[in-house]
Amino acid sequence: MPIFHFDIADGVRLEDPVGLDCKNENDAKKTADLIARQIAVDIPADREDRAVLVVDETGSEIYKAPVKP
């Protein structure tokens, strides 16, 4: 299974050094959406824009899931 990394971006990018095995890009996008929803629970509504970025094995950003409080 391919490994995808889930970086967090909010002005500063926090890189996921380990990543997760996902079946395919669609599965990785669903995982990013889930992570974004989980992060949204813990941040105030007036927080600057934040997103979960999906990076594939080649280092390409393939998806951006916004974190919405």
PDB file of C-alpha atoms in Angstrom:
ATOM      1  CA  MET A   1       0.000   0.000   0.000  1.00  0.00           C
ATOM      2  CA  PRO A   2       1.238   3.502  -0.732  1.00  0.00           C
ATOM      3  CA  ILE A   3       2.230   5.790   2.145  1.00  0.00           C
ATOM      4  CA  PHE A   4       0.679   9.253   2.311  1.00  0.00           C
ATOM      5  CA  HIS A   5       1.779  12.054   4.624  1.00  0.00           C
ATOM      6  CA  PHE A   6      -0.685  14.378   6.334  1.00  0.00           C
ATOM      7  CA  ASP A   7       0.944  17.762   6.939  1.00  0.00           C
ATOM      8  CA  ILE A   8      -0.759  20.533   8.909  1.00  0.00           C
ATOM      9  CA  ALA A   9      -0.551  24.057   7.474  1.00  0.00           C
ATOM     10  CA  ASP A  10      -1.562  27.230   9.313  1.00  0.00           C
ATOM     11  CA  GLY A  11       0.983  29.771   8.185  1.00  0.00           C
ATOM     12  CA  VAL A  12       3.708  27.329   9.245  1.00  0.00           C
ATOM     13  CA  ARG A  13       3.817  23.831   7.823  1.00  0.00           C
ATOM     14  CA  LEU A  14       4.142  20.921  10.250  1.00  0.00           C
ATOM     15  CA  GLU A  15       5.338  17.940   8.250  1.00  0.00           C
ATOM     16  CA  ASP A  16       4.174  14.405   8.988  1.00  0.00           C
ATOM     17  CA  PRO A  17       7.458  12.459   9.123  1.00  0.00           C
ATOM     18  CA  VAL A  18       5.902   8.973   9.263  1.00  0.00           C
ATOM     19  CA  GLY A  19       2.745   8.952   7.130  1.00  0.00           C
ATOM     20  CA  LEU A  20       0.001   6.357   6.880  1.00  0.00           C
ATOM     21  CA  ASP A  21      -0.681   3.427   4.578  1.00  0.00           C
ATOM     22  CA  CYS A  22      -3.789   4.143   2.511  1.00  0.00           C
ATOM     23  CA  LYS A  23      -5.349   1.989  -0.206  1.00  0.00           C
ATOM     24  CA  ASN A  24      -5.331   4.802  -2.759  1.00  0.00           C
ATOM     25  CA  GLU A  25      -5.603   8.577  -3.187  1.00  0.00           C
ATOM     26  CA  ASN A  26      -9.335   8.545  -2.458  1.00  0.00           C
ATOM     27  CA  ASP A  27      -8.738   6.768   0.855  1.00  0.00           C
ATOM     28  CA  ALA A  28      -6.013   9.298   1.716  1.00  0.00           C
ATOM     29  CA  LYS A  29      -8.414  12.192   0.977  1.00  0.00           C
ATOM     30  CA  LYS A  30     -11.047  10.675   3.273  1.00  0.00           C
ATOM     31  CA  THR A  31      -8.406  10.310   5.982  1.00  0.00           C
ATOM     32  CA  ALA A  32      -7.409  13.980   5.576  1.00  0.00           C
ATOM     33  CA  ASP A  33     -11.061  15.042   5.904  1.00  0.00           C
ATOM     34  CA  LEU A  34     -11.360  13.007   9.115  1.00  0.00           C
ATOM     35  CA  ILE A  35      -8.165  14.524  10.553  1.00  0.00           C
ATOM     36  CA  ALA A  36      -9.419  18.032   9.662  1.00  0.00           C
ATOM     37  CA  ARG A  37     -12.718  17.392  11.490  1.00  0.00           C
ATOM     38  CA  GLN A  38     -10.851  16.110  14.541  1.00  0.00           C
ATOM     39  CA  ILE A  39      -8.585  19.179  14.625  1.00  0.00           C
ATOM     40  CA  ALA A  40     -11.580  21.525  14.210  1.00  0.00           C
ATOM     41  CA  VAL A  41     -13.048  20.352  17.514  1.00  0.00           C
ATOM     42  CA  ASP A  42     -10.092  21.795  19.429  1.00  0.00           C
ATOM     43  CA  ILE A  43      -9.559  25.182  17.799  1.00  0.00           C
ATOM     44  CA  PRO A  44     -11.343  28.496  18.412  1.00  0.00           C
ATOM     45  CA  ALA A  45     -13.530  29.931  15.640  1.00  0.00           C
ATOM     46  CA  ASP A  46     -11.307  33.012  15.246  1.00  0.00           C
ATOM     47  CA  ARG A  47      -8.189  30.925  14.499  1.00  0.00           C
ATOM     48  CA  GLU A  48      -6.295  31.637  11.285  1.00  0.00           C
ATOM     49  CA  ASP A  49      -6.819  29.334   8.316  1.00  0.00           C
ATOM     50  CA  ARG A  50      -5.572  25.804   8.856  1.00  0.00           C
ATOM     51  CA  ALA A  51      -5.584  22.794   6.543  1.00  0.00           C
ATOM     52  CA  VAL A  52      -4.512  19.180   6.330  1.00  0.00           C
ATOM     53  CA  LEU A  53      -2.351  18.604   3.251  1.00  0.00           C
ATOM     54  CA  VAL A  54      -2.015  15.164   1.690  1.00  0.00           C
ATOM     55  CA  VAL A  55       1.416  14.444   0.230  1.00  0.00           C
ATOM     56  CA  ASP A  56       2.010  11.322  -1.865  1.00  0.00           C
ATOM     57  CA  GLU A  57       5.130   9.160  -2.042  1.00  0.00           C
ATOM     58  CA  THR A  58       6.670  11.377  -4.728  1.00  0.00           C
ATOM     59  CA  GLY A  59       6.373  14.448  -2.476  1.00  0.00           C
ATOM     60  CA  SER A  60       3.500  15.980  -4.458  1.00  0.00           C
ATOM     61  CA  GLU A  61       0.650  17.671  -2.624  1.00  0.00           C
ATOM     62  CA  ILE A  62      -2.502  15.969  -3.928  1.00  0.00           C
ATOM     63  CA  TYR A  63      -5.241  17.301  -1.647  1.00  0.00           C
ATOM     64  CA  LYS A  64      -6.005  20.065   0.836  1.00  0.00           C
ATOM     65  CA  ALA A  65      -8.694  19.555   3.497  1.00  0.00           C
ATOM     66  CA  PRO A  66      -9.625  22.829   5.200  1.00  0.00           C
ATOM     67  CA  VAL A  67     -10.085  22.791   8.976  1.00  0.00           C
ATOM     68  CA  LYS A  68     -13.407  24.504   9.698  1.00  0.00           C
ATOM     69  CA  PRO A  69     -14.335  25.255  13.327  1.00  0.00           C
TER      70      PRO A  69
END
